[in-house]
């Protein structure tokens, strides 16, 4: 009961937990597909790419969730489309194109926030304020999570085909492949914007990618990996918030640090490829 005491006693802890749970259920499946498509660093790039749009929304309307969210979505999608166009029509590879755009976006966003805000505002944008999540923020994050899960269910089959054999999907229907890829990028950006509202632009990708990477050592097959990633993200959210309360740690980094610890534990003892995983010993040719 001691572990649940903060959530029973304090409303801000309950809101923070619900926000992290919503992100855990919607963002981690997208992280699994990013890993399958070898686009894990694209998630990090897009999390920084939303910053200029959010900063412009901040300059116009202050700390308005709607303005910063809309600006972040526009900026993230613009960077994704521009990076794809550059990699398609120039010799530059997609990872290098994303790196160039996201580094420029990060610098521009920090500069824009610094023009009007204080160092406290800059820290709020970069690292979030998980324990300050209010009801409008919680409604926005929960709505994005619900819509993301619905759309992901609708495009699940072609998305799986695109992850394992993109050439086959393009050969079947080129426009379907483009539509699926576009919807997937929109879902990634919107979930990063939702995470940006809670964990900040530097931390939001952690809850998306770390449980997804750790799930590789626990889940069997794609459905198992997705389920494992969700469970690991929920455990990281709960343990991180408990640690932040009792150890006086910043809440957002504590959640991401918990996810990182689960990732390292998975590398060591995960049953599907962990370094020190338990192996059955054999007597002759029979396993015991």
Coordinates of C-alpha atoms in Angstrom, one line a residue:
X1 CA 0.0 0.0 0.0
X2 CA 2.9 2.3 0.6
X3 CA 3.7 2.3 -3.1
X4 CA 0.1 3.3 -4.0
X5 CA -0.1 5.9 -1.3
X6 CA 1.1 8.8 -3.5
X7 CA -1.6 8.1 -6.1
X8 CA -4.4 7.7 -3.5
X9 CA -3.4 10.8 -1.6
X10 CA -2.5 13.3 -4.4
X11 CA -4.4 14.2 -7.5
X12 CA -1.4 15.5 -9.4
X13 CA 0.2 12.0 -9.0
X14 CA -2.9 10.4 -10.4
X15 CA -3.0 12.7 -13.4
X16 CA 0.7 12.1 -14.1
X17 CA 0.2 8.3 -13.9
X18 CA -2.8 8.4 -16.2
X19 CA -0.9 10.5 -18.7
X20 CA 2.0 8.1 -18.7
X21 CA -0.3 5.1 -19.0
X22 CA -2.0 6.7 -22.1
X23 CA 1.4 7.3 -23.7
X24 CA 2.6 3.8 -22.8
X25 CA -0.4 2.2 -24.6
X26 CA -0.2 4.3 -27.8
X27 CA 3.4 5.3 -28.3
X28 CA 5.2 2.0 -27.6
X29 CA 3.6 0.0 -30.4
X30 CA 4.8 2.8 -32.8
X31 CA 8.2 2.4 -31.3
X32 CA 8.2 -1.3 -32.1
X33 CA 7.3 -0.5 -35.7
X34 CA 10.1 2.1 -35.9
X35 CA 12.5 -0.5 -34.7
X36 CA 11.3 -3.0 -37.3
X37 CA 11.6 -0.4 -40.0
X38 CA 15.1 0.5 -38.8
X39 CA 13.9 4.0 -38.1
X40 CA 14.6 4.1 -34.3
X41 CA 16.6 7.3 -34.6
X42 CA 13.9 8.9 -36.7
X43 CA 11.7 9.0 -33.6
X44 CA 14.4 11.0 -31.8
X45 CA 14.8 13.3 -34.7
X46 CA 11.1 14.0 -34.9
X47 CA 10.9 14.6 -31.2
X48 CA 13.3 17.5 -31.7
X49 CA 11.7 18.6 -34.9
X50 CA 8.5 19.5 -33.1
X51 CA 10.3 22.1 -31.0
X52 CA 10.2 25.1 -33.5
X53 CA 6.5 24.7 -34.1
X54 CA 5.8 24.4 -30.4
X55 CA 8.1 27.4 -29.8
X56 CA 6.1 29.5 -32.3
X57 CA 2.9 28.5 -30.6
X58 CA 4.5 29.6 -27.3
X59 CA 5.5 33.0 -28.7
X60 CA 2.0 33.6 -30.0
X61 CA -0.2 32.2 -27.2
X62 CA 2.1 31.6 -24.3
X63 CA 1.9 28.1 -22.6
X64 CA -1.2 27.2 -24.6
X65 CA -1.5 23.5 -25.1
X66 CA -3.6 23.9 -28.3
X67 CA -1.2 26.4 -29.9
X68 CA 1.9 24.5 -29.0
X69 CA 0.4 21.2 -30.0
X70 CA -0.7 22.4 -33.4
X71 CA 2.6 24.1 -34.0
X72 CA 4.5 20.9 -33.0
X73 CA 2.5 18.7 -35.3
X74 CA 3.0 21.1 -38.3
X75 CA 6.7 21.4 -37.6
X76 CA 7.2 17.6 -37.1
X77 CA 5.3 16.7 -40.3
X78 CA 7.1 19.3 -42.3
X79 CA 10.5 18.0 -41.2
X80 CA 9.4 14.4 -42.0
X81 CA 8.2 15.4 -45.5
X82 CA 11.2 17.6 -46.3
X83 CA 13.6 14.9 -45.1
X84 CA 11.9 12.3 -47.3
X85 CA 11.9 14.6 -50.3
X86 CA 15.6 15.4 -49.9
X87 CA 16.6 11.7 -49.5
X88 CA 14.5 10.8 -52.6
X89 CA 15.7 13.5 -55.0
X90 CA 19.3 13.9 -53.8
X91 CA 22.1 11.5 -53.1
X92 CA 21.8 12.2 -49.3
X93 CA 20.6 9.2 -47.3
X94 CA 17.4 9.5 -45.2
X95 CA 19.2 9.2 -41.8
X96 CA 21.6 12.0 -42.8
X97 CA 18.7 14.1 -44.0
X98 CA 16.8 13.7 -40.8
X99 CA 19.9 14.5 -38.8
X100 CA 20.5 17.8 -40.6
X101 CA 16.9 18.9 -40.3
X102 CA 16.4 17.9 -36.6
X103 CA 19.6 19.6 -35.5
X104 CA 18.6 22.8 -37.2
X105 CA 15.1 22.5 -35.7
X106 CA 16.3 21.9 -32.2
X107 CA 18.6 25.0 -32.4
X108 CA 15.8 27.1 -33.9
X109 CA 13.3 26.0 -31.3
X110 CA 15.6 26.8 -28.4
X111 CA 16.4 30.2 -29.9
X112 CA 12.7 31.0 -30.3
X113 CA 11.8 30.1 -26.7
X114 CA 14.8 32.0 -25.4
X115 CA 13.7 35.2 -27.2
X116 CA 10.6 35.6 -25.1
X117 CA 10.8 33.2 -22.2
X118 CA 13.0 32.7 -19.2
X119 CA 15.3 29.8 -18.4
X120 CA 12.5 28.2 -16.5
X121 CA 10.3 28.3 -19.6
X122 CA 13.1 26.7 -21.6
X123 CA 13.5 23.9 -19.1
X124 CA 9.7 23.4 -19.1
X125 CA 9.8 23.0 -22.9
X126 CA 12.9 20.8 -23.0
X127 CA 12.1 18.5 -20.0
X128 CA 8.4 18.9 -19.5
X129 CA 6.6 19.1 -16.2
X130 CA 5.0 15.7 -15.6
X131 CA 3.6 16.5 -12.1
X132 CA 2.0 19.7 -13.4
X133 CA -0.3 17.9 -15.9
X134 CA -3.7 19.5 -15.7
X135 CA -7.1 18.2 -16.9
X136 CA -6.9 19.8 -20.4
X137 CA -3.4 18.3 -20.9
X138 CA -4.7 14.9 -19.7
X139 CA -7.7 15.1 -22.0
X140 CA -5.4 15.9 -25.0
X141 CA -3.0 13.1 -24.3
X142 CA -5.8 10.6 -23.7
X143 CA -7.6 11.6 -26.9
X144 CA -4.4 11.3 -29.0
X145 CA -3.7 7.9 -27.4
X146 CA -7.3 6.6 -28.2
X147 CA -7.2 7.9 -31.8
X148 CA -3.7 6.5 -32.3
X149 CA -4.7 3.0 -31.2
X150 CA -7.8 3.1 -33.4
X151 CA -5.8 4.1 -36.5
X152 CA -3.1 1.7 -35.7
X153 CA -5.6 -1.1 -35.6
X154 CA -7.0 0.0 -39.0
X155 CA -3.6 0.0 -40.8
X156 CA -2.0 -2.9 -38.8
X157 CA -2.0 -5.5 -41.6
X158 CA -0.5 -3.3 -44.3
X159 CA 1.9 -1.7 -41.8
X160 CA 3.2 -5.2 -40.9
X161 CA 3.7 -6.0 -44.5
X162 CA 5.5 -2.6 -45.1
X163 CA 7.8 -3.3 -42.1
X164 CA 8.9 -6.8 -43.3
X165 CA 8.6 -6.4 -47.1
X166 CA 8.0 -2.9 -48.3
X167 CA 8.7 -3.8 -51.9
X168 CA 5.8 -6.3 -51.9
X169 CA 3.4 -3.7 -50.6
X170 CA 4.5 -1.1 -53.2
X171 CA 4.2 -3.7 -55.9
X172 CA 0.6 -4.5 -54.9
X173 CA -0.5 -0.9 -54.6
X174 CA 1.9 2.1 -54.6
X175 CA -0.7 4.5 -53.3
X176 CA -1.6 2.2 -50.4
X177 CA 2.0 2.0 -49.4
X178 CA 2.3 5.8 -49.5
X179 CA -0.9 6.2 -47.5
X180 CA 0.2 3.7 -44.8
X181 CA 3.6 5.4 -44.5
X182 CA 2.0 8.8 -44.2
X183 CA -0.5 7.7 -41.6
X184 CA 2.3 6.1 -39.6
X185 CA 4.4 9.2 -39.6
X186 CA 1.4 11.3 -38.6
X187 CA 0.8 8.9 -35.6
X188 CA 4.5 9.1 -34.6
X189 CA 4.5 12.9 -34.7
X190 CA 1.2 13.3 -32.8
X191 CA 2.3 10.9 -30.1
X192 CA 5.6 12.8 -29.8
X193 CA 3.6 16.0 -29.4
X194 CA 1.5 14.3 -26.7
X195 CA 4.7 13.2 -25.0
X196 CA 6.1 16.7 -25.4
X197 CA 3.2 18.1 -23.4
X198 CA 4.1 15.7 -20.5
X199 CA 7.8 14.8 -20.7
X200 CA 9.3 17.6 -22.8
X201 CA 11.0 17.4 -26.2
X202 CA 14.2 15.8 -24.9
X203 CA 12.5 13.0 -22.9
X204 CA 9.3 12.1 -24.8
X205 CA 11.0 9.7 -27.2
X206 CA 12.3 7.7 -24.3
X207 CA 9.0 6.2 -23.4
X208 CA 8.4 5.4 -27.0
X209 CA 11.7 3.7 -27.9
X210 CA 13.2 2.2 -24.7
X211 CA 10.3 -0.3 -23.9
X212 CA 10.1 -1.1 -27.6
X213 CA 13.8 -2.0 -27.7
X214 CA 13.5 -4.0 -24.4
X215 CA 10.5 -5.9 -25.7
X216 CA 12.8 -7.6 -28.3
X217 CA 14.1 -9.7 -25.4
X218 CA 10.7 -10.7 -24.0
X219 CA 8.1 -11.0 -26.7
X220 CA 7.6 -13.9 -29.2
X221 CA 6.5 -12.6 -32.6
X222 CA 5.2 -9.1 -33.3
X223 CA 2.1 -9.3 -31.1
X224 CA 4.2 -10.5 -28.2
X225 CA 6.7 -7.7 -28.7
X226 CA 3.9 -5.1 -28.8
X227 CA 2.3 -6.5 -25.6
X228 CA 5.7 -6.7 -23.9
X229 CA 6.5 -3.1 -24.8
X230 CA 3.3 -1.9 -23.4
X231 CA 3.7 -3.8 -20.1
X232 CA 7.3 -2.6 -19.7
X233 CA 6.3 1.0 -20.4
X234 CA 3.5 0.7 -17.8
X235 CA 6.0 -0.7 -15.2
X236 CA 8.5 2.1 -16.0
X237 CA 5.8 4.7 -15.6
X238 CA 4.6 3.4 -12.2
X239 CA 8.1 2.8 -10.8
X240 CA 9.4 6.1 -12.1
X241 CA 6.7 8.1 -10.5
X242 CA 7.0 6.2 -7.2
X243 CA 10.8 6.8 -7.2
X244 CA 10.3 10.5 -8.0
X245 CA 7.9 10.9 -5.1
X246 CA 10.0 9.1 -2.4
X247 CA 13.5 10.1 -3.6
X248 CA 12.6 13.7 -4.6
X249 CA 13.7 13.1 -8.3
X250 CA 12.3 15.0 -11.3
X251 CA 9.3 13.0 -12.5
X252 CA 9.8 12.9 -16.2
X253 CA 13.5 11.9 -16.2
X254 CA 12.7 9.3 -13.4
X255 CA 10.2 7.6 -15.7
X256 CA 12.6 7.5 -18.6
X257 CA 15.4 6.3 -16.4
X258 CA 13.2 3.5 -15.1
X259 CA 12.6 2.5 -18.8
X260 CA 16.3 2.6 -19.4
X261 CA 16.9 0.4 -16.4
X262 CA 14.4 -2.1 -17.7
X263 CA 16.1 -2.0 -21.1
X264 CA 19.5 -2.9 -19.5
X265 CA 17.9 -5.6 -17.4
X266 CA 16.4 -7.1 -20.5
X267 CA 19.7 -7.1 -22.3
X268 CA 21.2 -9.0 -19.4
X269 CA 18.5 -11.6 -18.5
X270 CA 15.8 -11.3 -21.2
X271 CA 14.7 -14.9 -22.1
X272 CA 14.9 -14.2 -25.9
X273 CA 18.6 -13.3 -26.4
X274 CA 19.7 -11.9 -23.1
X275 CA 23.4 -12.2 -22.2
X276 CA 22.8 -14.2 -19.0
X277 CA 19.4 -15.7 -19.9
X278 CA 18.7 -19.1 -18.3
X279 CA 19.4 -21.9 -20.7
X280 CA 18.1 -25.5 -20.1
X281 CA 21.0 -27.8 -19.5
X282 CA 21.0 -31.2 -21.3
X283 CA 21.9 -34.7 -20.3
X284 CA 23.1 -36.5 -23.5
X285 CA 20.6 -35.3 -26.1
X286 CA 17.7 -34.7 -23.7
X287 CA 17.0 -31.3 -22.3
X288 CA 16.2 -31.1 -18.6

